[in-house]
CSV table of C-alpha atoms (C1' of nucleotides) in Angstrom, one decimal:
chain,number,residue,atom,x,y,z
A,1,UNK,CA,-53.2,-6.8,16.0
A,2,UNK,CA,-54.3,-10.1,15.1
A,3,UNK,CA,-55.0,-11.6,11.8
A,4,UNK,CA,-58.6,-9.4,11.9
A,5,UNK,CA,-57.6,-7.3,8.2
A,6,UNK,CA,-54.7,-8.7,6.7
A,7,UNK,CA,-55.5,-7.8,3.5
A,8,UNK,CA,-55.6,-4.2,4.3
A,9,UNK,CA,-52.2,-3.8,5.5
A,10,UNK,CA,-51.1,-5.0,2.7
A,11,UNK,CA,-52.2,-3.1,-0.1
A,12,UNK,CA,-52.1,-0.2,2.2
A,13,UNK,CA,-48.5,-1.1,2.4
A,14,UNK,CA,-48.2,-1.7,-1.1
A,15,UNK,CA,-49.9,1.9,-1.8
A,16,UNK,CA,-47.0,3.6,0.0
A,17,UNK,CA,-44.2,2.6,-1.8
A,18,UNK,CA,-42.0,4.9,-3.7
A,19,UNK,CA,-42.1,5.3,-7.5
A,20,UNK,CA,-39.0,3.9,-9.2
A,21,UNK,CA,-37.9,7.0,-9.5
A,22,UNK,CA,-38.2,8.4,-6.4
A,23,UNK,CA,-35.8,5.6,-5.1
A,24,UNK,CA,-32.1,6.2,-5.0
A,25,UNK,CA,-29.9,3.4,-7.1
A,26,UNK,CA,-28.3,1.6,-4.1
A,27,UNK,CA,-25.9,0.1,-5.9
A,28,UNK,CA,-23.9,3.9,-5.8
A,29,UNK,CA,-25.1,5.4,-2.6
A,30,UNK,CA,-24.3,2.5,-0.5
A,31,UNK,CA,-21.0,1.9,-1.0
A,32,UNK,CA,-18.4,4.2,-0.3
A,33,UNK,CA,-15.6,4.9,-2.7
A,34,UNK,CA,-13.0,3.7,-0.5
A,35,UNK,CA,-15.0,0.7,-0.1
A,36,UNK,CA,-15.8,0.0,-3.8
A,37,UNK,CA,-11.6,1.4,-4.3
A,38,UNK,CA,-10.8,-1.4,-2.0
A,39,UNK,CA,-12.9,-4.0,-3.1
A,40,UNK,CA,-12.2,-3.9,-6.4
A,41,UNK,CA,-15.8,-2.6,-7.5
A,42,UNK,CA,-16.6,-0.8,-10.3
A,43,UNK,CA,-19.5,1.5,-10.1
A,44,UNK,CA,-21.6,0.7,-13.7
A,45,UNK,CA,-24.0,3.6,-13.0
A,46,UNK,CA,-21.1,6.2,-12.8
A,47,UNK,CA,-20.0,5.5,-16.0
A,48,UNK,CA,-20.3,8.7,-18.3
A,49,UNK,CA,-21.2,6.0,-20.4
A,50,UNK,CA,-23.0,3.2,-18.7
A,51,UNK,CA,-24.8,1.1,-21.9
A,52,UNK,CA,-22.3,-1.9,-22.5
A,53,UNK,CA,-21.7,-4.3,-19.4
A,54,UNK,CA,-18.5,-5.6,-20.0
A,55,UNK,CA,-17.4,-6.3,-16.4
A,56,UNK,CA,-14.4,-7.3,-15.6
A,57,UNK,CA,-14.1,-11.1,-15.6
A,58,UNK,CA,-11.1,-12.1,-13.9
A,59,UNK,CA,-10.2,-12.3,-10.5
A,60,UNK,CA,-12.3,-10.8,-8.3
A,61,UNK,CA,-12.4,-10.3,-5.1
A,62,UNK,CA,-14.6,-12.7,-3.1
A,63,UNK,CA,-13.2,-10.9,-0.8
A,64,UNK,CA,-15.6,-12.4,2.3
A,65,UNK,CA,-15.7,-15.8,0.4
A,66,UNK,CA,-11.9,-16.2,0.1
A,67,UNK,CA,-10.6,-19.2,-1.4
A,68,UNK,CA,-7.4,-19.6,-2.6
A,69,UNK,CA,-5.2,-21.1,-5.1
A,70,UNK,CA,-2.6,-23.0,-3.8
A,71,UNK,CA,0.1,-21.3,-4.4
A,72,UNK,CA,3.6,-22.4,-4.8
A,73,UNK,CA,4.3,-23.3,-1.5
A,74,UNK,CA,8.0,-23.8,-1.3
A,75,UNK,CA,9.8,-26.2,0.8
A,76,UNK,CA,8.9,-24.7,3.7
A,77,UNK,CA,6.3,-26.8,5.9
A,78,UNK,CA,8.5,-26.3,8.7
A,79,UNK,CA,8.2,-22.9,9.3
A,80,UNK,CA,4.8,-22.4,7.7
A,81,UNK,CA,3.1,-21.2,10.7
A,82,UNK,CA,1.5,-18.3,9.2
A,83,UNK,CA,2.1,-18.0,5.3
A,84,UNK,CA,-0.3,-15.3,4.3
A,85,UNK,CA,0.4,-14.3,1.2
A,86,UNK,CA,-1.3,-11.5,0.3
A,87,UNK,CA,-1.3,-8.4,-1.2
A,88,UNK,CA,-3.0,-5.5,-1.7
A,89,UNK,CA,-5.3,-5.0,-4.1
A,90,UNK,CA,-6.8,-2.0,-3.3
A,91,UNK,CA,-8.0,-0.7,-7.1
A,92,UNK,CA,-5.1,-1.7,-9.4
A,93,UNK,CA,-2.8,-3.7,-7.9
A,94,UNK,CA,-4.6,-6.8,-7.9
A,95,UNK,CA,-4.1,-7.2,-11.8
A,96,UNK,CA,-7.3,-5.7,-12.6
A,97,UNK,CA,-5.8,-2.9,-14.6
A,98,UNK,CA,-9.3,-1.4,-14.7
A,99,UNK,CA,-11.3,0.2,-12.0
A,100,UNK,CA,-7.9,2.4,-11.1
A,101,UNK,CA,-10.4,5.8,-11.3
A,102,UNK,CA,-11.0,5.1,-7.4
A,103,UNK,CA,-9.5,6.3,-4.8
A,104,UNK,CA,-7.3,4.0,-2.8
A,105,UNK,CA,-7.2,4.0,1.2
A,106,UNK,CA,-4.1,5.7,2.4
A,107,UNK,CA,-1.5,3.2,3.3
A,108,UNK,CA,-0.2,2.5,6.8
A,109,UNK,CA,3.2,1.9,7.2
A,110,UNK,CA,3.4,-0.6,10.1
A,111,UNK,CA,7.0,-1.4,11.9
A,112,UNK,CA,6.5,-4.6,9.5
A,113,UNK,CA,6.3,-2.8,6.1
A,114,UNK,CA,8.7,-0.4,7.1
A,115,UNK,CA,11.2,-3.4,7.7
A,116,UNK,CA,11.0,-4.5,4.6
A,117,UNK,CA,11.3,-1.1,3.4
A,118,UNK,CA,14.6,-0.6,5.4
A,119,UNK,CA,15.5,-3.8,4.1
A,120,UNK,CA,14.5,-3.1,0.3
A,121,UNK,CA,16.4,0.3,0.8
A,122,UNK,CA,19.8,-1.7,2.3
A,123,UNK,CA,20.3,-4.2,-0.2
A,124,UNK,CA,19.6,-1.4,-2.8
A,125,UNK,CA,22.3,0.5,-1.7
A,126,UNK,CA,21.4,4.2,-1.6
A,127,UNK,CA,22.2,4.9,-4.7
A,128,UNK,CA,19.5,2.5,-6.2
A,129,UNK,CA,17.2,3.1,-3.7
A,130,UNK,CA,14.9,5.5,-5.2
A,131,UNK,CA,10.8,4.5,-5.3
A,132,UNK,CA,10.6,2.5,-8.5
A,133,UNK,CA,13.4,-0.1,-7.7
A,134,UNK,CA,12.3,-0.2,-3.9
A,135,UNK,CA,9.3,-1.0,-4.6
A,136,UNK,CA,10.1,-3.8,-6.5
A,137,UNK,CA,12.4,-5.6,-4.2
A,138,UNK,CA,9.6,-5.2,-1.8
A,139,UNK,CA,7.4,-6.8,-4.1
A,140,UNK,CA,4.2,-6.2,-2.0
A,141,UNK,CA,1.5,-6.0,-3.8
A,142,UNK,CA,-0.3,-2.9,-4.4
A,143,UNK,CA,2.0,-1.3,-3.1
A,144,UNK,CA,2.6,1.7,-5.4
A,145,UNK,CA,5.2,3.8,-6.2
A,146,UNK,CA,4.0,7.1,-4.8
A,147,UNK,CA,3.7,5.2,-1.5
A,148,UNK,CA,7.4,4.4,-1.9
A,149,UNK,CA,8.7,8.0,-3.1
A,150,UNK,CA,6.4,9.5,-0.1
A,151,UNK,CA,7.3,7.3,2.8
A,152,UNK,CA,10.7,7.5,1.2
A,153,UNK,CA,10.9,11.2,1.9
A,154,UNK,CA,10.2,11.2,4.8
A,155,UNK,CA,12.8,8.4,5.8
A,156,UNK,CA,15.9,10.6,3.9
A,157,UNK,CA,14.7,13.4,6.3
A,158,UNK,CA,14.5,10.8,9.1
A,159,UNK,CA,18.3,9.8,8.2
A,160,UNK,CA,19.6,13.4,7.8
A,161,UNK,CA,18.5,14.6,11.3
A,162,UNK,CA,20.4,11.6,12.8
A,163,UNK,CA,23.1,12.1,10.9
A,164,UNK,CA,23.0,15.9,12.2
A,165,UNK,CA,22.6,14.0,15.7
A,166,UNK,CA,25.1,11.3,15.9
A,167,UNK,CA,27.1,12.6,13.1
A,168,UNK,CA,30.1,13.9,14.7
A,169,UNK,CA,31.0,11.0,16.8
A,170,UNK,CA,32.5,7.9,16.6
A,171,UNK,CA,30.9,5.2,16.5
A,172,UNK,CA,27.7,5.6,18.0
A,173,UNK,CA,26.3,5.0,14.7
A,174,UNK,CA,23.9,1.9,15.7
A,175,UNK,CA,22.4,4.2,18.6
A,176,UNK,CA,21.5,7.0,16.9
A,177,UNK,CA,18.4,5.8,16.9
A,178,UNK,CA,18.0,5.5,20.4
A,179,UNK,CA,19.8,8.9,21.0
A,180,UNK,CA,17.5,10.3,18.5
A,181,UNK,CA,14.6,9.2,20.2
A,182,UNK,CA,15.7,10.7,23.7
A,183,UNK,CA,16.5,13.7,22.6
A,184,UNK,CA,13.7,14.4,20.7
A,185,UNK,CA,10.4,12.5,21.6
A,186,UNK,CA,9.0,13.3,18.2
A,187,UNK,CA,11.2,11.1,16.7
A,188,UNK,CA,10.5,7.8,18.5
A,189,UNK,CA,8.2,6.2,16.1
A,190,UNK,CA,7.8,4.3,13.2
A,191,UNK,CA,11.3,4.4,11.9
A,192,UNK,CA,13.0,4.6,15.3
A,193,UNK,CA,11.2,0.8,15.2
A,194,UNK,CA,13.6,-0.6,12.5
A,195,UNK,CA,17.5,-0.2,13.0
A,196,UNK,CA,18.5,1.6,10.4
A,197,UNK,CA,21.8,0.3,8.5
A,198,UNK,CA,24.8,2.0,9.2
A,199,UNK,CA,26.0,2.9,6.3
A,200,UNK,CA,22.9,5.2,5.4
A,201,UNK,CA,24.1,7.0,8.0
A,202,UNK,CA,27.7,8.0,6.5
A,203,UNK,CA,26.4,10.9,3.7
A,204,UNK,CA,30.3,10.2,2.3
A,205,UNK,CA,30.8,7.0,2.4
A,206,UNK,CA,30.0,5.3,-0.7
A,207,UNK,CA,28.4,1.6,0.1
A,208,UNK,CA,28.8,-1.4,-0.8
A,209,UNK,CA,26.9,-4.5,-0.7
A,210,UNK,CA,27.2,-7.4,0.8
A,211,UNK,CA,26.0,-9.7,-1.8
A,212,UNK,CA,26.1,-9.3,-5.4
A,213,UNK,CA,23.2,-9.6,-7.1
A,214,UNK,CA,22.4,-11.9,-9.7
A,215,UNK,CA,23.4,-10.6,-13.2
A,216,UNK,CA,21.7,-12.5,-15.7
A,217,UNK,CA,18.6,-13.7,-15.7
A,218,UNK,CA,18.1,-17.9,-14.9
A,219,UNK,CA,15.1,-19.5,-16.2
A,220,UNK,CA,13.3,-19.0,-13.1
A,221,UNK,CA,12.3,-15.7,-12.0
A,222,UNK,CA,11.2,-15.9,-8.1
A,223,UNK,CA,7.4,-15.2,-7.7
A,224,UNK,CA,7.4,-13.7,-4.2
A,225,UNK,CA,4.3,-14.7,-3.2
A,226,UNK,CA,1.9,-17.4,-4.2
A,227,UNK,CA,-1.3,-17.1,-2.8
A,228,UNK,CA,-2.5,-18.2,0.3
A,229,UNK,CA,-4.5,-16.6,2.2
A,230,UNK,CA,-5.8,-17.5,5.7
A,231,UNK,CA,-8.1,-15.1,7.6
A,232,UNK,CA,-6.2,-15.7,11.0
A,233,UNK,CA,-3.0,-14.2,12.3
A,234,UNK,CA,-1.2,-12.1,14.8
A,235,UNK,CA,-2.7,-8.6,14.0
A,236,UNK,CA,-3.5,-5.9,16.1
A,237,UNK,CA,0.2,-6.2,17.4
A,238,UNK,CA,1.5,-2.9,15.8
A,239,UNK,CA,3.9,-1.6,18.3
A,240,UNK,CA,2.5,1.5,17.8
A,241,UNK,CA,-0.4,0.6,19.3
A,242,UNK,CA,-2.1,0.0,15.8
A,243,UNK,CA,-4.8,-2.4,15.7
A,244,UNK,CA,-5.6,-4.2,12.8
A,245,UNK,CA,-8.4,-6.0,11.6
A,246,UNK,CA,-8.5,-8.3,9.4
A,247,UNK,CA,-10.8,-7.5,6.9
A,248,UNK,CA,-10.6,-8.7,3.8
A,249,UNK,CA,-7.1,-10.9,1.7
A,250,UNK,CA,-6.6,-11.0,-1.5
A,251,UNK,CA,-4.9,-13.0,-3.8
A,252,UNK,CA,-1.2,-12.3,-5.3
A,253,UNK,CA,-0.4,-11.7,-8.8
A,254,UNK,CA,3.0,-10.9,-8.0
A,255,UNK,CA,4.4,-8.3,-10.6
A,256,UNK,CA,6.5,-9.4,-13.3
A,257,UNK,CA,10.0,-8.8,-12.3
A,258,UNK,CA,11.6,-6.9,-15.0
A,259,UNK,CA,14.8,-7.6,-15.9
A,260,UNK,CA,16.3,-4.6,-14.9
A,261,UNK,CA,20.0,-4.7,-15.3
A,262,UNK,CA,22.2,-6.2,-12.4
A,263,UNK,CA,20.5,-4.0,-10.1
A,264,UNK,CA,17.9,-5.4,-8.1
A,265,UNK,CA,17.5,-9.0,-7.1
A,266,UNK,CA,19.5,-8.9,-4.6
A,267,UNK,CA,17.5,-11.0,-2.1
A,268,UNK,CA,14.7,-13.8,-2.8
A,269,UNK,CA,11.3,-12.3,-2.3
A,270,UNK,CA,10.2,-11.6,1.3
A,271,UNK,CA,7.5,-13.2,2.4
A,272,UNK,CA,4.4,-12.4,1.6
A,273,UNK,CA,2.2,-10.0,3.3
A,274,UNK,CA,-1.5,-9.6,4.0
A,275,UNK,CA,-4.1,-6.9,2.9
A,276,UNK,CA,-6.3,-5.3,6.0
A,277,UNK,CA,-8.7,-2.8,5.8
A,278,UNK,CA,-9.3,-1.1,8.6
A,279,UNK,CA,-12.4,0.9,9.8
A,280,UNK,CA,-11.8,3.7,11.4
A,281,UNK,CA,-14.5,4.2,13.4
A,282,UNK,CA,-16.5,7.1,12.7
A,283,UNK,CA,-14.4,9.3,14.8
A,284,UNK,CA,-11.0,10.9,14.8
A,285,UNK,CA,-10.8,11.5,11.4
A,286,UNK,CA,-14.1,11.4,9.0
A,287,UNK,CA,-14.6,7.5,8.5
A,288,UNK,CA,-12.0,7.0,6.2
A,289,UNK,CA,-10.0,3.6,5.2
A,290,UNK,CA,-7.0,2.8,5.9
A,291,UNK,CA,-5.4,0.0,4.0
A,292,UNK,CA,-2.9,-1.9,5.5
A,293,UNK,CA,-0.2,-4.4,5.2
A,294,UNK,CA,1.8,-6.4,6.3
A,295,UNK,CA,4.5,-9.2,5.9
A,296,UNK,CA,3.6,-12.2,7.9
A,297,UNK,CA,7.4,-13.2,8.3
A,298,UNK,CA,10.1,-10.8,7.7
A,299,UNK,CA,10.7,-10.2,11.2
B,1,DA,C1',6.7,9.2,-21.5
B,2,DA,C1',8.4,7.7,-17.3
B,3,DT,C1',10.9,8.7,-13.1
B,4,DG,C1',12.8,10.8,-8.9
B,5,DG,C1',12.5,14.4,-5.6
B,6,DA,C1',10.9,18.3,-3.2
B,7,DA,C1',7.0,21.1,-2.2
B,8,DT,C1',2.4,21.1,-0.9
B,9,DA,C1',-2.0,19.5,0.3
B,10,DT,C1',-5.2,16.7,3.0
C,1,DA,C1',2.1,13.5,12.2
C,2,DA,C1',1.5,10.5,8.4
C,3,DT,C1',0.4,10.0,3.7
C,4,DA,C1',-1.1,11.6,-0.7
C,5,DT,C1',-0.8,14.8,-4.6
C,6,DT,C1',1.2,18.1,-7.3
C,7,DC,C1',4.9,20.4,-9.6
C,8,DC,C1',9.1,20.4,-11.6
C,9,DA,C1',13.4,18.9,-13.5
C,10,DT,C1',15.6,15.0,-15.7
DNA sequence: AATGGAATAT
DNA sequence: AATATTCCAT
């Protein structure tokens, strides 16, 4: 194995090499949907009609290259320890309207996100608390509407068996939770992690807010979360055991806040949260993503 | 058409 | 079990 016939390996080498045709365009088998979902990535060969290249300028995701605009930061160096912003970008939240024909990892809803849900759903009241309107007062990017209306389901089902628990009583309300969670040990988790306001649990009472929210709209609409992103943080400290890893952040382009009437707005925008992919490894369930995120402050 | 909500599906 | 999708009624 010396240098005796280089020249022969080589164009032996070269001899062997697949046709053009024979090879498979990388560019689509390589990358999995979730992947190219997540990323923000288009596939041009997929493309019933792949002639024109018109890629999509803007904003893309250097996902592993992150920079960052400095964002808007606030008055707040004091308590800046970690001020991810972040959203999710997954394949239309990021402001790329296009590339939305991908599927989308499945959402985890960690104690975190599920805070601010509670939160969203509280200051809402529940009779504006239905997906759309949650969703905004959340303001986490990416964060859809179907994610809202699903996880929202399953909350008003998580709130009518305590109120069929605690309902009787007098003013256990607070514990229900916990009583819930003894006497039935398929209930301990996610939302037995966030207390959940008293007065969802009263199906008659009306509610009523504590704050009023802001009628008309002042010049300055509150952009929730201004980007800055910074790989580092406290992941992997799910409660649930959840592990998190940090993947990829992506920039904010935080929504437009519509003027809805004197609904919403109740509360500034929460801090903003941070995109993770996670890999599942190739076991449990068939290698699939899971996208989530988290706020990097609310609790 | 754009939601919300329950029923299903994965 | 947790989320996503679909279906249906506003």
């Amino acid at each position: 194995m010396r240098e005796s016939e280089e020249g022969s390996w080589f164009s032996k080498w070269e001899e062997e090499l697949p046709s053009p045709d024979e090879l498979m365009p990388l560019t689509q088998t390589l990358i999995t949907p979730d992947l190219a979902a997540a990323f923000d990535i288009r596939n041009p060969l997929k493309s019933t009609n792949h002639s024109s290249l018109s890629p999509p300028p803007p904003p893309l995701n250097s996902a592993v290259s992150n920079h960052l605009q400095p964002p808007v930061l606030s008055p707040h160096p004091a308590s800046a320890e970690f001020s991810d912003s972040g959203e999710l970008g997954g394949a239309g939240g990021t402001g790329d309207e296009p590339a939305r024909t991908l599927k989308r990892p499945r959402l985890v809803w960690t104690p975190q996100l599920h805070k601010r849900f509670v939160d969203a759903v509280a200051h809402l009241g529940i009779k504006n608390a239905v997906p759309k309107t949650i969703m905004q007062l959340m303001s986490v990017d990416g964060l859809t509407r179907e994610n809202v209306a699903s996880h929202l389901q399953k909350y008003r089902l998580y709130l009518k068996r305590m109120q069929g628990l605690s309902g009787g009583g007098g003013g256990a309300g607070i514990g229900a939770a916990a009583a819930a969670a003894v006497s039935d040990p398929a209930t301990e988790h996610l939302f037995a992690s966030s207390p959940v306001p008293p007065h969802f649990l009263r199906p008659n009472s009306d509610h009523f807010l504590p704050f009023v929210p802001v009628p008309t709209h002042h010049h300055h609409q509150q952009m929730a979360s201004a980007a800055y992103h910074r790989p580092v943080a406290h992941f992997g400290s799910a409660p649930n055991g959840q592990f998190e890893n940090p993947f990829l952040s992506r920039q904010a382009a935080q929504q437009q806040v519509q003027r809805m009437g004197p609904q919403l707005h109740g509360h500034g925008p929460l801090q903003p949260y941070v995109e993770t992919l996670e890999t599942p490894a190739n076991n449990g369930n068939g290698g699939r993503k899971i996208l989530t995120l988290f706020p990097t402050g609310g609790d």
